[in-house]
PDB file of C-alpha atoms and ligand atoms in Angstrom:
ATOM      1  CA  MET W   1       2.109 -31.778  -2.780  1.00 86.00           C
ATOM      2  CA  THR W   2       0.565 -28.306  -2.822  1.00 93.00           C
ATOM      3  CA  TYR W   3      -0.941 -26.233  -5.628  1.00 97.00           C
ATOM      4  CA  SER W   4      -0.189 -22.580  -6.199  1.00 98.00           C
ATOM      5  CA  ILE W   5      -1.543 -19.872  -8.467  1.00 98.00           C
ATOM      6  CA  ALA W   6       0.718 -16.862  -9.009  1.00 98.00           C
ATOM      7  CA  ILE W   7      -0.932 -13.594 -10.054  1.00 98.00           C
ATOM      8  CA  ASP W   8       1.376 -10.733 -11.004  1.00 98.00           C
ATOM      9  CA  GLY W   9       0.730  -7.414 -12.670  1.00 97.00           C
ATOM     10  CA  PRO W  10       0.819  -3.636 -12.331  1.00 95.00           C
ATOM     11  CA  ALA W  11      -1.066  -1.563  -9.743  1.00 90.00           C
ATOM     12  CA  GLY W  12      -4.815  -1.416 -10.250  1.00 90.00           C
ATOM     13  CA  ALA W  13      -5.085  -4.425 -12.582  1.00 94.00           C
ATOM     14  CA  GLY W  14      -7.467  -6.077 -10.101  1.00 93.00           C
ATOM     15  CA  LYS W  15      -5.033  -8.663  -8.712  1.00 95.00           C
ATOM     16  CA  SER W  16      -6.275  -8.697  -5.128  1.00 94.00           C
ATOM     17  CA  THR W  17      -9.983  -8.682  -6.062  1.00 95.00           C
ATOM     18  CA  ILE W  18      -9.490 -11.583  -8.460  1.00 97.00           C
ATOM     19  CA  ALA W  19      -7.112 -13.484  -6.172  1.00 98.00           C
ATOM     20  CA  LYS W  20      -9.686 -13.312  -3.359  1.00 96.00           C
ATOM     21  CA  VAL W  21     -12.514 -14.676  -5.531  1.00 97.00           C
ATOM     22  CA  VAL W  22     -10.347 -17.449  -6.995  1.00 98.00           C
ATOM     23  CA  SER W  23      -9.002 -18.480  -3.574  1.00 97.00           C
ATOM     24  CA  GLN W  24     -12.495 -18.592  -2.065  1.00 96.00           C
ATOM     25  CA  GLU W  25     -13.864 -20.721  -4.858  1.00 97.00           C
ATOM     26  CA  LEU W  26     -10.940 -23.167  -4.824  1.00 97.00           C
ATOM     27  CA  LYS W  27     -10.669 -23.051  -0.998  1.00 96.00           C
ATOM     28  CA  PHE W  28      -7.040 -21.989  -1.236  1.00 97.00           C
ATOM     29  CA  VAL W  29      -5.292 -19.544   1.098  1.00 96.00           C
ATOM     30  CA  TYR W  30      -4.948 -16.048  -0.341  1.00 96.00           C
ATOM     31  CA  ILE W  31      -1.591 -14.341   0.211  1.00 97.00           C
ATOM     32  CA  ASP W  32      -1.359 -10.647  -0.604  1.00 97.00           C
ATOM     33  CA  THR W  33       2.388  -9.958  -0.801  1.00 97.00           C
ATOM     34  CA  GLY W  34       1.949  -6.234  -1.500  1.00 96.00           C
ATOM     35  CA  ALA W  35       0.569  -5.887   2.040  1.00 97.00           C
ATOM     36  CA  MET W  36       3.923  -7.079   3.399  1.00 98.00           C
ATOM     37  CA  TYR W  37       5.867  -4.431   1.445  1.00 98.00           C
ATOM     38  CA  ARG W  38       3.296  -1.867   2.587  1.00 98.00           C
ATOM     39  CA  ALA W  39       3.907  -2.849   6.238  1.00 98.00           C
ATOM     40  CA  ILE W  40       7.664  -2.289   5.814  1.00 98.00           C
ATOM     41  CA  GLY W  41       6.944   1.031   4.065  1.00 98.00           C
ATOM     42  CA  LEU W  42       4.663   2.059   6.940  1.00 98.00           C
ATOM     43  CA  TYR W  43       7.344   1.173   9.473  1.00 98.00           C
ATOM     44  CA  MET W  44       9.855   3.465   7.728  1.00 98.00           C
ATOM     45  CA  LEU W  45       7.331   6.320   7.528  1.00 98.00           C
ATOM     46  CA  ARG W  46       6.597   5.935  11.235  1.00 98.00           C
ATOM     47  CA  CYS W  47      10.324   6.038  12.016  1.00 98.00           C
ATOM     48  CA  GLY W  48      10.655   9.234   9.999  1.00 98.00           C
ATOM     49  CA  VAL W  49      12.925   7.500   7.473  1.00 98.00           C
ATOM     50  CA  ALA W  50      12.594   8.279   3.754  1.00 98.00           C
ATOM     51  CA  PRO W  51      11.540   4.970   2.125  1.00 98.00           C
ATOM     52  CA  ASP W  52      14.074   5.504  -0.665  1.00 97.00           C
ATOM     53  CA  ASP W  53      17.017   5.910   1.744  1.00 98.00           C
ATOM     54  CA  GLU W  54      18.676   2.512   1.290  1.00 97.00           C
ATOM     55  CA  GLU W  55      21.135   2.793   4.155  1.00 97.00           C
ATOM     56  CA  LYS W  56      18.536   3.767   6.731  1.00 98.00           C
ATOM     57  CA  VAL W  57      15.865   1.383   5.461  1.00 98.00           C
ATOM     58  CA  CYS W  58      18.293  -1.548   5.595  1.00 97.00           C
ATOM     59  CA  ALA W  59      19.542  -0.533   9.037  1.00 97.00           C
ATOM     60  CA  LEU W  60      15.989  -0.589  10.430  1.00 97.00           C
ATOM     61  CA  LEU W  61      14.840  -3.678   8.570  1.00 97.00           C
ATOM     62  CA  GLU W  62      15.740  -6.107  11.366  1.00 95.00           C
ATOM     63  CA  GLU W  63      13.409  -4.238  13.745  1.00 97.00           C
ATOM     64  CA  ALA W  64      10.394  -4.589  11.478  1.00 97.00           C
ATOM     65  CA  ASP W  65       8.892  -8.011  12.005  1.00 97.00           C
ATOM     66  CA  VAL W  66       6.164  -8.730   9.453  1.00 98.00           C
ATOM     67  CA  SER W  67       3.783 -11.661   9.786  1.00 96.00           C
ATOM     68  CA  ILE W  68       0.333 -12.559   8.540  1.00 95.00           C
ATOM     69  CA  GLY W  69      -2.742 -14.157  10.041  1.00 95.00           C
ATOM     70  CA  TYR W  70      -6.398 -14.646   9.099  1.00 93.00           C
ATOM     71  CA  LEU W  71      -9.588 -13.183  10.578  1.00 92.00           C
ATOM     72  CA  ASP W  72     -12.882 -14.496   9.175  1.00 89.00           C
ATOM     73  CA  GLY W  73     -10.869 -15.808   6.239  1.00 86.00           C
ATOM     74  CA  ARG W  74      -9.375 -12.392   5.469  1.00 90.00           C
ATOM     75  CA  GLN W  75      -5.623 -11.833   5.517  1.00 93.00           C
ATOM     76  CA  GLN W  76      -4.359  -9.555   8.292  1.00 97.00           C
ATOM     77  CA  VAL W  77      -0.862  -8.095   8.324  1.00 97.00           C
ATOM     78  CA  PHE W  78       1.011  -7.643  11.568  1.00 98.00           C
ATOM     79  CA  LEU W  79       3.921  -5.277  12.084  1.00 98.00           C
ATOM     80  CA  ASN W  80       5.715  -6.166  15.323  1.00 98.00           C
ATOM     81  CA  ASP W  81       2.494  -7.889  16.461  1.00 96.00           C
ATOM     82  CA  GLU W  82       0.306  -4.828  15.753  1.00 98.00           C
ATOM     83  CA  ASN W  83      -2.470  -5.434  13.231  1.00 98.00           C
ATOM     84  CA  VAL W  84      -1.787  -2.731  10.618  1.00 98.00           C
ATOM     85  CA  SER W  85      -4.183  -4.065   7.945  1.00 97.00           C
ATOM     86  CA  GLY W  86      -6.376  -0.953   8.139  1.00 95.00           C
ATOM     87  CA  LEU W  87      -3.411   1.436   7.990  1.00 97.00           C
ATOM     88  CA  ILE W  88      -1.592   0.231   4.887  1.00 97.00           C
ATOM     89  CA  ARG W  89      -4.290   0.918   2.273  1.00 91.00           C
ATOM     90  CA  THR W  90      -3.330   4.526   1.622  1.00 90.00           C
ATOM     91  CA  PRO W  91      -1.554   6.037  -1.399  1.00 88.00           C
ATOM     92  CA  GLN W  92       1.293   7.050   0.983  1.00 94.00           C
ATOM     93  CA  ALA W  93       1.824   3.469   2.162  1.00 96.00           C
ATOM     94  CA  GLY W  94       1.618   2.243  -1.461  1.00 93.00           C
ATOM     95  CA  ASP W  95       4.249   4.733  -2.542  1.00 94.00           C
ATOM     96  CA  ALA W  96       6.492   3.850   0.432  1.00 97.00           C
ATOM     97  CA  ALA W  97       6.038   0.127  -0.368  1.00 97.00           C
ATOM     98  CA  SER W  98       7.088   0.648  -3.960  1.00 94.00           C
ATOM     99  CA  LYS W  99      10.187   2.573  -2.781  1.00 96.00           C
ATOM    100  CA  VAL W 100      11.363   0.079  -0.133  1.00 97.00           C
ATOM    101  CA  SER W 101      10.674  -2.844  -2.477  1.00 96.00           C
ATOM    102  CA  VAL W 102      13.528  -1.663  -4.716  1.00 96.00           C
ATOM    103  CA  PHE W 103      16.086  -2.854  -2.134  1.00 97.00           C
ATOM    104  CA  GLY W 104      17.376  -6.415  -2.398  1.00 96.00           C
ATOM    105  CA  ARG W 105      17.590  -6.865   1.386  1.00 97.00           C
ATOM    106  CA  VAL W 106      13.895  -5.997   1.785  1.00 98.00           C
ATOM    107  CA  ARG W 107      12.947  -8.411  -0.984  1.00 97.00           C
ATOM    108  CA  GLU W 108      15.038 -11.276   0.446  1.00 97.00           C
ATOM    109  CA  LYS W 109      13.348 -10.964   3.803  1.00 97.00           C
ATOM    110  CA  LEU W 110       9.820 -10.988   2.413  1.00 98.00           C
ATOM    111  CA  VAL W 111      10.399 -13.587  -0.319  1.00 98.00           C
ATOM    112  CA  GLU W 112      11.594 -16.026   2.335  1.00 97.00           C
ATOM    113  CA  LEU W 113       8.423 -15.480   4.361  1.00 96.00           C
ATOM    114  CA  GLN W 114       6.247 -15.883   1.247  1.00 97.00           C
ATOM    115  CA  GLN W 115       7.956 -19.122   0.187  1.00 97.00           C
ATOM    116  CA  ARG W 116       7.566 -20.569   3.681  1.00 96.00           C
ATOM    117  CA  LEU W 117       3.831 -19.816   3.630  1.00 94.00           C
ATOM    118  CA  ALA W 118       3.320 -21.499   0.246  1.00 95.00           C
ATOM    119  CA  GLU W 119       5.155 -24.678   1.283  1.00 94.00           C
ATOM    120  CA  LYS W 120       2.404 -25.855   3.577  1.00 89.00           C
ATOM    121  CA  GLU W 121      -0.857 -24.946   1.853  1.00 94.00           C
ATOM    122  CA  ASN W 122      -2.531 -24.465  -1.500  1.00 97.00           C
ATOM    123  CA  VAL W 123      -2.236 -20.762  -2.212  1.00 97.00           C
ATOM    124  CA  VAL W 124      -3.244 -17.983  -4.547  1.00 98.00           C
ATOM    125  CA  MET W 125      -0.490 -15.394  -4.199  1.00 98.00           C
ATOM    126  CA  ASP W 126      -0.475 -11.983  -5.812  1.00 97.00           C
ATOM    127  CA  GLY W 127       2.336  -9.471  -6.256  1.00 97.00           C
ATOM    128  CA  ARG W 128       4.958  -8.407  -8.789  1.00 96.00           C
ATOM    129  CA  ASP W 129       7.538 -11.215  -8.742  1.00 97.00           C
ATOM    130  CA  ILE W 130       5.517 -14.261  -7.729  1.00 98.00           C
ATOM    131  CA  GLY W 131       5.770 -16.136 -11.040  1.00 98.00           C
ATOM    132  CA  THR W 132       9.350 -15.018 -11.704  1.00 97.00           C
ATOM    133  CA  VAL W 133      10.990 -15.349  -8.266  1.00 97.00           C
ATOM    134  CA  VAL W 134       8.810 -16.431  -5.335  1.00 98.00           C
ATOM    135  CA  LEU W 135       7.029 -19.432  -6.884  1.00 98.00           C
ATOM    136  CA  PRO W 136       8.904 -20.305 -10.092  1.00 98.00           C
ATOM    137  CA  ASN W 137       7.171 -23.717 -10.121  1.00 97.00           C
ATOM    138  CA  ALA W 138       3.631 -22.401  -9.557  1.00 98.00           C
ATOM    139  CA  THR W 139       0.885 -24.623 -10.973  1.00 98.00           C
ATOM    140  CA  LEU W 140      -0.512 -21.663 -12.914  1.00 98.00           C
ATOM    141  CA  LYS W 141       0.968 -18.209 -13.527  1.00 98.00           C
ATOM    142  CA  ILE W 142      -1.199 -15.284 -14.560  1.00 98.00           C
ATOM    143  CA  PHE W 143      -0.003 -11.855 -15.646  1.00 98.00           C
ATOM    144  CA  LEU W 144      -2.988  -9.611 -15.034  1.00 98.00           C
ATOM    145  CA  THR W 145      -3.095  -6.244 -16.697  1.00 97.00           C
ATOM    146  CA  ALA W 146      -5.425  -3.510 -17.985  1.00 97.00           C
ATOM    147  CA  SER W 147      -4.973  -0.201 -19.773  1.00 97.00           C
ATOM    148  CA  PRO W 148      -3.526   2.632 -17.621  1.00 96.00           C
ATOM    149  CA  GLU W 149      -6.799   4.589 -18.031  1.00 96.00           C
ATOM    150  CA  CYS W 150      -8.819   1.666 -16.798  1.00 96.00           C
ATOM    151  CA  ARG W 151      -6.513   0.990 -13.839  1.00 96.00           C
ATOM    152  CA  ALA W 152      -6.447   4.665 -12.824  1.00 96.00           C
ATOM    153  CA  GLN W 153     -10.239   4.845 -13.042  1.00 95.00           C
ATOM    154  CA  ARG W 154     -10.610   1.798 -10.736  1.00 92.00           C
ATOM    155  CA  ARG W 155      -8.108   3.193  -8.215  1.00 91.00           C
ATOM    156  CA  TYR W 156      -9.825   6.589  -8.310  1.00 93.00           C
ATOM    157  CA  LEU W 157     -13.267   5.086  -7.579  1.00 92.00           C
ATOM    158  CA  GLU W 158     -11.797   2.983  -4.742  1.00 88.00           C
ATOM    159  CA  LEU W 159     -10.261   6.055  -3.102  1.00 88.00           C
ATOM    160  CA  VAL W 160     -13.413   8.164  -3.526  1.00 91.00           C
ATOM    161  CA  GLU W 161     -15.469   5.366  -1.970  1.00 89.00           C
ATOM    162  CA  LYS W 162     -13.139   5.414   1.036  1.00 85.00           C
ATOM    163  CA  GLY W 163     -13.605   9.178   1.311  1.00 86.00           C
ATOM    164  CA  GLN W 164      -9.998   9.928   0.367  1.00 82.00           C
ATOM    165  CA  GLY W 165     -10.181  13.115  -1.711  1.00 82.00           C
ATOM    166  CA  THR W 166      -8.063  13.050  -4.885  1.00 88.00           C
ATOM    167  CA  SER W 167      -8.287  13.733  -8.625  1.00 93.00           C
ATOM    168  CA  MET W 168      -8.083  11.431 -11.654  1.00 95.00           C
ATOM    169  CA  GLU W 169      -4.930  13.289 -12.812  1.00 95.00           C
ATOM    170  CA  GLN W 170      -3.225  12.728  -9.460  1.00 94.00           C
ATOM    171  CA  VAL W 171      -4.155   9.024  -9.404  1.00 94.00           C
ATOM    172  CA  MET W 172      -2.901   8.547 -12.978  1.00 96.00           C
ATOM    173  CA  LYS W 173       0.380  10.338 -12.211  1.00 95.00           C
ATOM    174  CA  GLU W 174       1.056   8.209  -9.105  1.00 93.00           C
ATOM    175  CA  LEU W 175       0.095   5.008 -10.918  1.00 94.00           C
ATOM    176  CA  LEU W 176       2.472   5.661 -13.828  1.00 95.00           C
ATOM    177  CA  GLU W 177       5.302   6.566 -11.421  1.00 94.00           C
ATOM    178  CA  ARG W 178       4.740   3.357  -9.470  1.00 91.00           C
ATOM    179  CA  ASP W 179       4.581   1.247 -12.667  1.00 94.00           C
ATOM    180  CA  TYR W 180       7.834   2.776 -13.850  1.00 95.00           C
ATOM    181  CA  ARG W 181       9.622   2.133 -10.542  1.00 92.00           C
ATOM    182  CA  ASP W 182       8.270  -1.429 -10.213  1.00 94.00           C
ATOM    183  CA  MET W 183       9.230  -2.331 -13.797  1.00 95.00           C
ATOM    184  CA  ASN W 184      12.648  -0.705 -13.859  1.00 96.00           C
ATOM    185  CA  ARG W 185      14.221  -1.660 -10.534  1.00 94.00           C
ATOM    186  CA  ALA W 186      17.310  -3.872 -10.655  1.00 94.00           C
ATOM    187  CA  SER W 187      16.064  -6.425  -8.129  1.00 93.00           C
ATOM    188  CA  SER W 188      13.232  -8.667  -9.459  1.00 94.00           C
ATOM    189  CA  PRO W 189      11.414  -6.056 -11.534  1.00 95.00           C
ATOM    190  CA  LEU W 190       7.770  -6.525 -12.481  1.00 96.00           C
ATOM    191  CA  ARG W 191       7.663  -8.562 -15.680  1.00 95.00           C
ATOM    192  CA  GLN W 192       5.632 -11.367 -17.167  1.00 97.00           C
ATOM    193  CA  ALA W 193       7.176 -14.796 -16.533  1.00 97.00           C
ATOM    194  CA  GLU W 194       7.832 -16.704 -19.761  1.00 97.00           C
ATOM    195  CA  ASP W 195       5.280 -19.346 -18.832  1.00 98.00           C
ATOM    196  CA  ALA W 196       2.635 -16.919 -17.503  1.00 98.00           C
ATOM    197  CA  VAL W 197      -0.705 -16.417 -19.249  1.00 98.00           C
ATOM    198  CA  LEU W 198      -1.492 -12.777 -20.053  1.00 98.00           C
ATOM    199  CA  VAL W 199      -5.017 -11.709 -19.069  1.00 97.00           C
ATOM    200  CA  ASP W 200      -6.104  -8.164 -19.999  1.00 97.00           C
ATOM    201  CA  THR W 201      -8.991  -7.203 -17.730  1.00 95.00           C
ATOM    202  CA  SER W 202      -9.811  -3.847 -19.388  1.00 95.00           C
ATOM    203  CA  ASP W 203     -13.070  -5.162 -20.866  1.00 94.00           C
ATOM    204  CA  MET W 204     -13.785  -8.021 -18.484  1.00 95.00           C
ATOM    205  CA  ASN W 205     -15.740  -8.089 -15.235  1.00 95.00           C
ATOM    206  CA  ILE W 206     -14.632  -9.777 -12.004  1.00 95.00           C
ATOM    207  CA  TYR W 207     -16.720 -12.875 -12.691  1.00 97.00           C
ATOM    208  CA  GLU W 208     -15.314 -13.348 -16.201  1.00 97.00           C
ATOM    209  CA  VAL W 209     -11.700 -12.940 -15.071  1.00 97.00           C
ATOM    210  CA  SER W 210     -12.014 -15.231 -12.051  1.00 98.00           C
ATOM    211  CA  GLN W 211     -13.812 -17.954 -14.025  1.00 98.00           C
ATOM    212  CA  THR W 212     -11.174 -17.787 -16.782  1.00 98.00           C
ATOM    213  CA  ILE W 213      -8.432 -18.377 -14.215  1.00 98.00           C
ATOM    214  CA  ILE W 214     -10.301 -21.177 -12.429  1.00 98.00           C
ATOM    215  CA  ARG W 215     -10.979 -22.906 -15.753  1.00 98.00           C
ATOM    216  CA  MET W 216      -7.294 -22.706 -16.716  1.00 98.00           C
ATOM    217  CA  PHE W 217      -6.275 -24.074 -13.319  1.00 98.00           C
ATOM    218  CA  ARG W 218      -8.715 -26.996 -13.583  1.00 97.00           C
ATOM    219  CA  GLU W 219      -7.597 -27.809 -17.131  1.00 96.00           C
ATOM    220  CA  ARG W 220      -3.990 -27.782 -16.029  1.00 94.00           C
ATOM    221  CA  THR W 221      -4.482 -30.002 -12.982  1.00 94.00           C
ATOM    222  CA  ALA W 222      -6.759 -32.420 -14.854  1.00 92.00           C
ATOM    223  CA  GLN W 223      -3.975 -33.034 -17.361  1.00 72.00           C
ATOM    224  CA  ALA W 224      -1.362 -33.596 -14.671  1.00 65.00           C
TER     225      ALA W 224
HETATM  226  O1  LIG P   1       0.128  -4.665  -4.792  1.00 73.12           O
HETATM  227  P1  LIG P   1       0.350  -3.418  -3.923  1.00 73.12           P
HETATM  228  O2  LIG P   1      -0.140  -2.149  -4.542  1.00 73.12           O
HETATM  229  O3  LIG P   1      -0.179  -3.614  -2.537  1.00 73.12           O
HETATM  230  O4  LIG P   1       1.956  -3.313  -3.805  1.00 73.12           O
HETATM  231  C1  LIG P   1       2.612  -2.219  -3.224  1.00 73.12           C
HETATM  232  C2  LIG P   1       4.048  -2.136  -3.728  1.00 73.12           C
HETATM  233  O5  LIG P   1       4.813  -3.212  -3.186  1.00 73.12           O
HETATM  234  C3  LIG P   1       4.226  -2.229  -5.224  1.00 73.12           C
HETATM  235  O6  LIG P   1       4.170  -0.951  -5.847  1.00 73.12           O
HETATM  236  C4  LIG P   1       5.580  -2.878  -5.401  1.00 73.12           C
HETATM  237  C5  LIG P   1       5.764  -3.671  -4.148  1.00 73.12           C
HETATM  238  N1  LIG P   1       5.588  -5.114  -4.340  1.00 73.12           N
HETATM  239  C6  LIG P   1       6.674  -5.823  -4.820  1.00 73.12           C
HETATM  240  O7  LIG P   1       7.705  -5.223  -5.142  1.00 73.12           O
HETATM  241  N2  LIG P   1       6.602  -7.166  -4.948  1.00 73.12           N
HETATM  242  C7  LIG P   1       5.487  -7.832  -4.631  1.00 73.12           C
HETATM  243  N3  LIG P   1       5.458  -9.161  -4.734  1.00 73.12           N
HETATM  244  C8  LIG P   1       4.347  -7.121  -4.163  1.00 73.12           C
HETATM  245  C9  LIG P   1       4.431  -5.745  -4.053  1.00 73.12           C
END
């Protein structure tokens, strides 16, 4: 039997930061599913295909083999055996990921990979549809959110730190567009699973959020 913690929520809520801390402390494998959608988005951009062109994206999907591995405990994403982990953390790749993730065929391919990974090990998995679709029987489901202002501010600081010039207005605009697309697509839209616990991180630090989740997980497994 394996344990799994599903963490879903909108962009910039702190999912990956929190999922990494929780997985390290519990010695679980961290699976960042957004990175897989980003790799597919990157593939389409490289092929010169608009990520919202369903016909072309689906036609090229077979050629894009996505897999993951670990280096010093950190998840690496491979696109046709090339490590693209350093190339997918751009606003362009995020936007392309959000666009390709609308298509059912793309989702089927990646959900299958994600479910296979969680079968063998204890995992903390973050994304948009983990609690609702990928791991409906997860041991604990968290819906992580924060106010749009707070999420935009975090994203803005991250980008500035990486030397990627942008403005708060631009970050906020892209964030709201991405939220809208992720929440309103027909195929597994972002929404809180009925049995997920809502955690608003607007006024919480990383330590507080991660400890809250670990405590809930321990309470749940102690009762089982
Ligand atoms: O979490 P992220 O910013 O790396 O995700 C990029 C995009 O990928 C996100 O806007 C929507 C899509 N995505 C998804 O549809 N389902 C997931 N489980 C993870 C990400």
